Amino acid sequence: DKRIKIWEPNSAKLMQTLRGHQQGVMSVDWSPDGRQLATSSWDQAVKIWDPFSGKSLQTLKGHKNQVWCVAWSPDGTRLATGGSGMTVKVLEAASGNLLQALEGHTRGVSQVAWNSKGNRLATSSWDKTVKVWDPEKGTLVQTLQGHLSSVNCVAWDPEGTRLATSGSDLTIRIWSMSE
C-alpha cells in the first residue's frame, strides 16, 4: 500500500508510518548504525528515511525500472540496488551519486548482498545466476551457475567465505567462496 510501518516488537504498537513512495515498496534495509532506513520501490526510487521522525531524508532517482532490492554497505557509506532493469547500482549514500553501474545479468536482479568487509557484492537474478562483484573496481569476480530457475535470495555468512542462495527451483545452495 506504498507505506512502511515500523512496529515496536514487544508491545506490537505501531511506532511510525513512512509515506512517500508512489507504488509498492519492495525492499527495506536498516543502516548499520540503525539510524536510517533505505527502501526501494516499483516507483523506480530509493528513499532514505529517518525512521524515528518519519521524514524522508533523500530520494535517490536514476533507475529507469522498478527497484526490487536495496542494501547498505557494512560501513554505511554506500547503497547497492537492483531490480527489473538488470543493472546493479552502487550509490554513495550521502549524496546519491552513482559510483558504479554493474552490468552482466540478463534478467531482473532479485537481491543484493554485501560481504562483511564491504569488498564484495553478491547479486541474485531471474537469469538463474548469482554474480559476485568487486564494488570498488566495478568488475565481475565470479558467476555462480547451478540453479535451474530464477535465483530469488542471496546471503553471505559472517566471515564472507560462503554464500547461501535460494531459487524458484526449490533448492537452497551453499557456495564456497575465496578472496
PDB file of C-alpha atoms in Angstrom:
ATOM      1  CA  ASP A   1       0.000   0.000   0.000  1.00  0.00           C
ATOM      2  CA  LYS A   2       3.053   2.288  -0.586  1.00  0.00           C
ATOM      3  CA  ARG A   3       3.693   2.702   3.157  1.00  0.00           C
ATOM      4  CA  ILE A   4       6.329   1.385   5.528  1.00  0.00           C
ATOM      5  CA  LYS A   5       5.145   0.676   9.061  1.00  0.00           C
ATOM      6  CA  ILE A   6       7.521   0.385  11.995  1.00  0.00           C
ATOM      7  CA  TRP A   7       6.226  -1.599  14.949  1.00  0.00           C
ATOM      8  CA  GLU A   8       7.556  -1.877  18.488  1.00  0.00           C
ATOM      9  CA  PRO A   9       8.180  -5.625  18.760  1.00  0.00           C
ATOM     10  CA  ASN A  10       7.377  -6.171  22.439  1.00  0.00           C
ATOM     11  CA  SER A  11       4.056  -4.327  22.545  1.00  0.00           C
ATOM     12  CA  ALA A  12       3.148  -4.651  18.841  1.00  0.00           C
ATOM     13  CA  LYS A  13       2.424  -0.923  18.927  1.00  0.00           C
ATOM     14  CA  LEU A  14       2.658   0.987  15.649  1.00  0.00           C
ATOM     15  CA  MET A  15       5.543   3.430  16.136  1.00  0.00           C
ATOM     16  CA  GLN A  16       5.777   5.148  12.757  1.00  0.00           C
ATOM     17  CA  THR A  17       4.288   5.089   9.260  1.00  0.00           C
ATOM     18  CA  LEU A  18       6.556   6.243   6.450  1.00  0.00           C
ATOM     19  CA  ARG A  19       4.777   7.695   3.431  1.00  0.00           C
ATOM     20  CA  GLY A  20       6.339   8.861   0.194  1.00  0.00           C
ATOM     21  CA  HIS A  21       6.650   6.082  -2.352  1.00  0.00           C
ATOM     22  CA  GLN A  22       4.221   6.265  -5.269  1.00  0.00           C
ATOM     23  CA  GLN A  23       3.997   2.491  -5.754  1.00  0.00           C
ATOM     24  CA  GLY A  24       4.592  -0.679  -3.762  1.00  0.00           C
ATOM     25  CA  VAL A  25       7.659  -0.976  -1.540  1.00  0.00           C
ATOM     26  CA  MET A  26       9.790  -3.987  -2.433  1.00  0.00           C
ATOM     27  CA  SER A  27      12.708  -3.882  -0.011  1.00  0.00           C
ATOM     28  CA  VAL A  28      13.893  -2.250   3.215  1.00  0.00           C
ATOM     29  CA  ASP A  29      17.282  -2.232   4.920  1.00  0.00           C
ATOM     30  CA  TRP A  30      18.480  -0.581   8.143  1.00  0.00           C
ATOM     31  CA  SER A  31      21.719   1.384   8.025  1.00  0.00           C
ATOM     32  CA  PRO A  32      24.495  -0.300  10.019  1.00  0.00           C
ATOM     33  CA  ASP A  33      24.172   2.289  12.808  1.00  0.00           C
ATOM     34  CA  GLY A  34      20.381   1.789  12.988  1.00  0.00           C
ATOM     35  CA  ARG A  35      19.661   5.484  12.434  1.00  0.00           C
ATOM     36  CA  GLN A  36      18.356   5.353   8.877  1.00  0.00           C
ATOM     37  CA  LEU A  37      16.215   3.099   6.746  1.00  0.00           C
ATOM     38  CA  ALA A  38      16.574   2.630   2.985  1.00  0.00           C
ATOM     39  CA  THR A  39      13.588   1.493   0.906  1.00  0.00           C
ATOM     40  CA  SER A  40      13.166   0.543  -2.736  1.00  0.00           C
ATOM     41  CA  SER A  41      10.001   0.580  -4.770  1.00  0.00           C
ATOM     42  CA  TRP A  42       8.248  -0.166  -8.016  1.00  0.00           C
ATOM     43  CA  ASP A  43       8.170   3.637  -8.458  1.00  0.00           C
ATOM     44  CA  GLN A  44      11.841   3.499  -9.595  1.00  0.00           C
ATOM     45  CA  ALA A  45      13.068   5.287  -6.471  1.00  0.00           C
ATOM     46  CA  VAL A  46      15.165   4.532  -3.425  1.00  0.00           C
ATOM     47  CA  LYS A  47      14.406   6.562  -0.327  1.00  0.00           C
ATOM     48  CA  ILE A  48      16.442   7.123   2.806  1.00  0.00           C
ATOM     49  CA  TRP A  49      14.359   7.782   5.920  1.00  0.00           C
ATOM     50  CA  ASP A  50      14.724   8.907   9.470  1.00  0.00           C
ATOM     51  CA  PRO A  51      12.556   6.100  10.892  1.00  0.00           C
ATOM     52  CA  PHE A  52      12.098   7.876  14.220  1.00  0.00           C
ATOM     53  CA  SER A  53      10.716  11.167  12.874  1.00  0.00           C
ATOM     54  CA  GLY A  54       9.121   9.596   9.811  1.00  0.00           C
ATOM     55  CA  LYS A  55      10.816  12.083   7.486  1.00  0.00           C
ATOM     56  CA  SER A  56      12.138  11.188   4.070  1.00  0.00           C
ATOM     57  CA  LEU A  57      15.744  12.438   4.083  1.00  0.00           C
ATOM     58  CA  GLN A  58      16.582  11.744   0.486  1.00  0.00           C
ATOM     59  CA  THR A  59      15.112  10.294  -2.704  1.00  0.00           C
ATOM     60  CA  LEU A  60      17.623   8.622  -4.996  1.00  0.00           C
ATOM     61  CA  LYS A  61      16.489   8.513  -8.592  1.00  0.00           C
ATOM     62  CA  GLY A  62      18.246   7.248 -11.653  1.00  0.00           C
ATOM     63  CA  HIS A  63      16.686   3.851 -12.104  1.00  0.00           C
ATOM     64  CA  LYS A  64      14.610   3.555 -15.254  1.00  0.00           C
ATOM     65  CA  ASN A  65      12.799   0.476 -13.994  1.00  0.00           C
ATOM     66  CA  GLN A  66      11.368  -0.925 -10.769  1.00  0.00           C
ATOM     67  CA  VAL A  67      13.850  -1.160  -7.887  1.00  0.00           C
ATOM     68  CA  TRP A  68      13.351  -4.524  -6.199  1.00  0.00           C
ATOM     69  CA  CYS A  69      16.211  -4.544  -3.683  1.00  0.00           C
ATOM     70  CA  VAL A  70      18.444  -2.260  -1.665  1.00  0.00           C
ATOM     71  CA  ALA A  71      21.258  -2.944   0.819  1.00  0.00           C
ATOM     72  CA  TRP A  72      23.583  -0.730   2.863  1.00  0.00           C
ATOM     73  CA  SER A  73      27.327  -1.417   2.761  1.00  0.00           C
ATOM     74  CA  PRO A  74      28.732  -2.531   6.138  1.00  0.00           C
ATOM     75  CA  ASP A  75      30.335   0.883   6.725  1.00  0.00           C
ATOM     76  CA  GLY A  76      27.115   2.733   5.853  1.00  0.00           C
ATOM     77  CA  THR A  77      28.668   4.841   3.091  1.00  0.00           C
ATOM     78  CA  ARG A  78      27.178   3.064   0.060  1.00  0.00           C
ATOM     79  CA  LEU A  79      23.933   1.536  -1.105  1.00  0.00           C
ATOM     80  CA  ALA A  80      23.561  -1.240  -3.651  1.00  0.00           C
ATOM     81  CA  THR A  81      20.344  -1.502  -5.628  1.00  0.00           C
ATOM     82  CA  GLY A  82      18.904  -3.804  -8.246  1.00  0.00           C
ATOM     83  CA  GLY A  83      15.651  -4.507  -9.993  1.00  0.00           C
ATOM     84  CA  SER A  84      13.882  -5.167 -13.240  1.00  0.00           C
ATOM     85  CA  GLY A  85      16.410  -3.075 -15.176  1.00  0.00           C
ATOM     86  CA  MET A  86      19.175  -5.732 -14.833  1.00  0.00           C
ATOM     87  CA  THR A  87      21.844  -3.170 -13.810  1.00  0.00           C
ATOM     88  CA  VAL A  88      23.098  -3.177 -10.232  1.00  0.00           C
ATOM     89  CA  LYS A  89      23.910   0.302  -8.990  1.00  0.00           C
ATOM     90  CA  VAL A  90      26.338   1.206  -6.242  1.00  0.00           C
ATOM     91  CA  LEU A  91      25.476   4.645  -4.893  1.00  0.00           C
ATOM     92  CA  GLU A  92      27.126   6.973  -2.418  1.00  0.00           C
ATOM     93  CA  ALA A  93      24.605   7.042   0.422  1.00  0.00           C
ATOM     94  CA  ALA A  94      25.198  10.654   1.472  1.00  0.00           C
ATOM     95  CA  SER A  95      24.801  12.205  -1.975  1.00  0.00           C
ATOM     96  CA  GLY A  96      23.077   9.553  -4.068  1.00  0.00           C
ATOM     97  CA  ASN A  97      25.850   9.842  -6.659  1.00  0.00           C
ATOM     98  CA  LEU A  98      26.404   6.804  -8.843  1.00  0.00           C
ATOM     99  CA  LEU A  99      29.712   5.126  -8.014  1.00  0.00           C
ATOM    100  CA  GLN A 100      29.361   2.003 -10.173  1.00  0.00           C
ATOM    101  CA  ALA A 101      26.889   0.517 -12.647  1.00  0.00           C
ATOM    102  CA  LEU A 102      27.387  -3.248 -12.660  1.00  0.00           C
ATOM    103  CA  GLU A 103      26.119  -4.863 -15.839  1.00  0.00           C
ATOM    104  CA  GLY A 104      26.038  -8.555 -16.618  1.00  0.00           C
ATOM    105  CA  HIS A 105      22.699 -10.010 -15.601  1.00  0.00           C
ATOM    106  CA  THR A 106      20.327 -10.778 -18.470  1.00  0.00           C
ATOM    107  CA  ARG A 107      17.133 -10.607 -16.410  1.00  0.00           C
ATOM    108  CA  GLY A 108      15.994  -8.718 -13.309  1.00  0.00           C
ATOM    109  CA  VAL A 109      18.117  -8.566 -10.146  1.00  0.00           C
ATOM    110  CA  SER A 110      16.194 -10.028  -7.204  1.00  0.00           C
ATOM    111  CA  GLN A 111      18.595  -9.323  -4.329  1.00  0.00           C
ATOM    112  CA  VAL A 112      21.896  -7.633  -3.483  1.00  0.00           C
ATOM    113  CA  ALA A 113      24.107  -8.518  -0.507  1.00  0.00           C
ATOM    114  CA  TRP A 114      27.408  -7.088   0.755  1.00  0.00           C
ATOM    115  CA  ASN A 115      30.004  -9.256   2.458  1.00  0.00           C
ATOM    116  CA  SER A 116      31.071  -8.159   5.943  1.00  0.00           C
ATOM    117  CA  LYS A 117      34.211  -6.383   4.667  1.00  0.00           C
ATOM    118  CA  GLY A 118      32.292  -4.448   2.016  1.00  0.00           C
ATOM    119  CA  ASN A 119      34.739  -5.531  -0.680  1.00  0.00           C
ATOM    120  CA  ARG A 120      32.368  -7.970  -2.408  1.00  0.00           C
ATOM    121  CA  LEU A 121      28.777  -7.622  -3.531  1.00  0.00           C
ATOM    122  CA  ALA A 122      26.675 -10.652  -4.456  1.00  0.00           C
ATOM    123  CA  THR A 123      23.627 -10.326  -6.698  1.00  0.00           C
ATOM    124  CA  SER A 124      20.945 -12.883  -7.488  1.00  0.00           C
ATOM    125  CA  SER A 125      18.853 -12.788 -10.618  1.00  0.00           C
ATOM    126  CA  TRP A 126      15.972 -14.240 -12.538  1.00  0.00           C
ATOM    127  CA  ASP A 127      18.603 -15.226 -15.142  1.00  0.00           C
ATOM    128  CA  LYS A 128      19.400 -18.276 -12.916  1.00  0.00           C
ATOM    129  CA  THR A 129      22.775 -16.889 -11.822  1.00  0.00           C
ATOM    130  CA  VAL A 130      24.488 -15.306  -8.856  1.00  0.00           C
ATOM    131  CA  LYS A 131      27.224 -12.831  -9.606  1.00  0.00           C
ATOM    132  CA  VAL A 132      29.948 -11.663  -7.248  1.00  0.00           C
ATOM    133  CA  TRP A 133      31.382  -8.212  -7.892  1.00  0.00           C
ATOM    134  CA  ASP A 134      34.220  -6.039  -6.697  1.00  0.00           C
ATOM    135  CA  PRO A 135      32.149  -2.921  -5.920  1.00  0.00           C
ATOM    136  CA  GLU A 136      35.192  -0.608  -5.770  1.00  0.00           C
ATOM    137  CA  LYS A 137      36.531  -1.512  -9.212  1.00  0.00           C
ATOM    138  CA  GLY A 138      33.129  -2.289 -10.726  1.00  0.00           C
ATOM    139  CA  THR A 139      34.342  -5.633 -12.021  1.00  0.00           C
ATOM    140  CA  LEU A 140      32.763  -9.068 -12.100  1.00  0.00           C
ATOM    141  CA  VAL A 141      34.711 -11.504  -9.924  1.00  0.00           C
ATOM    142  CA  GLN A 142      32.685 -14.682 -10.390  1.00  0.00           C
ATOM    143  CA  THR A 143      29.437 -16.041 -11.834  1.00  0.00           C
ATOM    144  CA  LEU A 144      27.780 -18.915  -9.973  1.00  0.00           C
ATOM    145  CA  GLN A 145      25.574 -21.223 -12.011  1.00  0.00           C
ATOM    146  CA  GLY A 146      23.608 -24.260 -10.896  1.00  0.00           C
ATOM    147  CA  HIS A 147      20.067 -23.152 -10.135  1.00  0.00           C
ATOM    148  CA  LEU A 148      17.533 -24.418 -12.673  1.00  0.00           C
ATOM    149  CA  SER A 149      15.261 -21.402 -12.316  1.00  0.00           C
ATOM    150  CA  SER A 150      15.377 -17.830 -11.047  1.00  0.00           C
ATOM    151  CA  VAL A 151      17.555 -17.144  -8.014  1.00  0.00           C
ATOM    152  CA  ASN A 152      15.496 -15.176  -5.511  1.00  0.00           C
ATOM    153  CA  CYS A 153      17.766 -14.653  -2.491  1.00  0.00           C
ATOM    154  CA  VAL A 154      21.443 -14.405  -1.662  1.00  0.00           C
ATOM    155  CA  ALA A 155      23.193 -14.017   1.702  1.00  0.00           C
ATOM    156  CA  TRP A 156      26.820 -14.059   2.904  1.00  0.00           C
ATOM    157  CA  ASP A 157      27.941 -15.885   6.015  1.00  0.00           C
ATOM    158  CA  PRO A 158      29.547 -13.603   8.656  1.00  0.00           C
ATOM    159  CA  GLU A 159      33.102 -14.487   7.578  1.00  0.00           C
ATOM    160  CA  GLY A 160      32.438 -13.883   3.880  1.00  0.00           C
ATOM    161  CA  THR A 161      33.592 -17.371   2.923  1.00  0.00           C
ATOM    162  CA  ARG A 162      30.235 -18.805   1.862  1.00  0.00           C
ATOM    163  CA  LEU A 163      27.131 -17.665   0.041  1.00  0.00           C
ATOM    164  CA  ALA A 164      23.675 -19.129   0.539  1.00  0.00           C
ATOM    165  CA  THR A 165      21.187 -18.835  -2.321  1.00  0.00           C
ATOM    166  CA  SER A 166      17.625 -19.946  -2.838  1.00  0.00           C
ATOM    167  CA  GLY A 167      15.777 -20.280  -6.075  1.00  0.00           C
ATOM    168  CA  SER A 168      12.448 -20.973  -7.684  1.00  0.00           C
ATOM    169  CA  ASP A 169      13.804 -24.454  -8.421  1.00  0.00           C
ATOM    170  CA  LEU A 170      13.018 -25.198  -4.732  1.00  0.00           C
ATOM    171  CA  THR A 171      16.679 -25.556  -3.784  1.00  0.00           C
ATOM    172  CA  ILE A 172      18.990 -23.811  -1.363  1.00  0.00           C
ATOM    173  CA  ARG A 173      22.628 -23.882  -2.330  1.00  0.00           C
ATOM    174  CA  ILE A 174      25.724 -23.122  -0.267  1.00  0.00           C
ATOM    175  CA  TRP A 175      28.677 -21.874  -2.277  1.00  0.00           C
ATOM    176  CA  SER A 176      32.270 -21.833  -1.009  1.00  0.00           C
ATOM    177  CA  MET A 177      33.889 -18.507  -1.838  1.00  0.00           C
ATOM    178  CA  SER A 178      37.528 -17.462  -2.000  1.00  0.00           C
ATOM    179  CA  GLU A 179      39.027 -13.980  -1.987  1.00  0.00           C
TER     180      GLU A 179
END
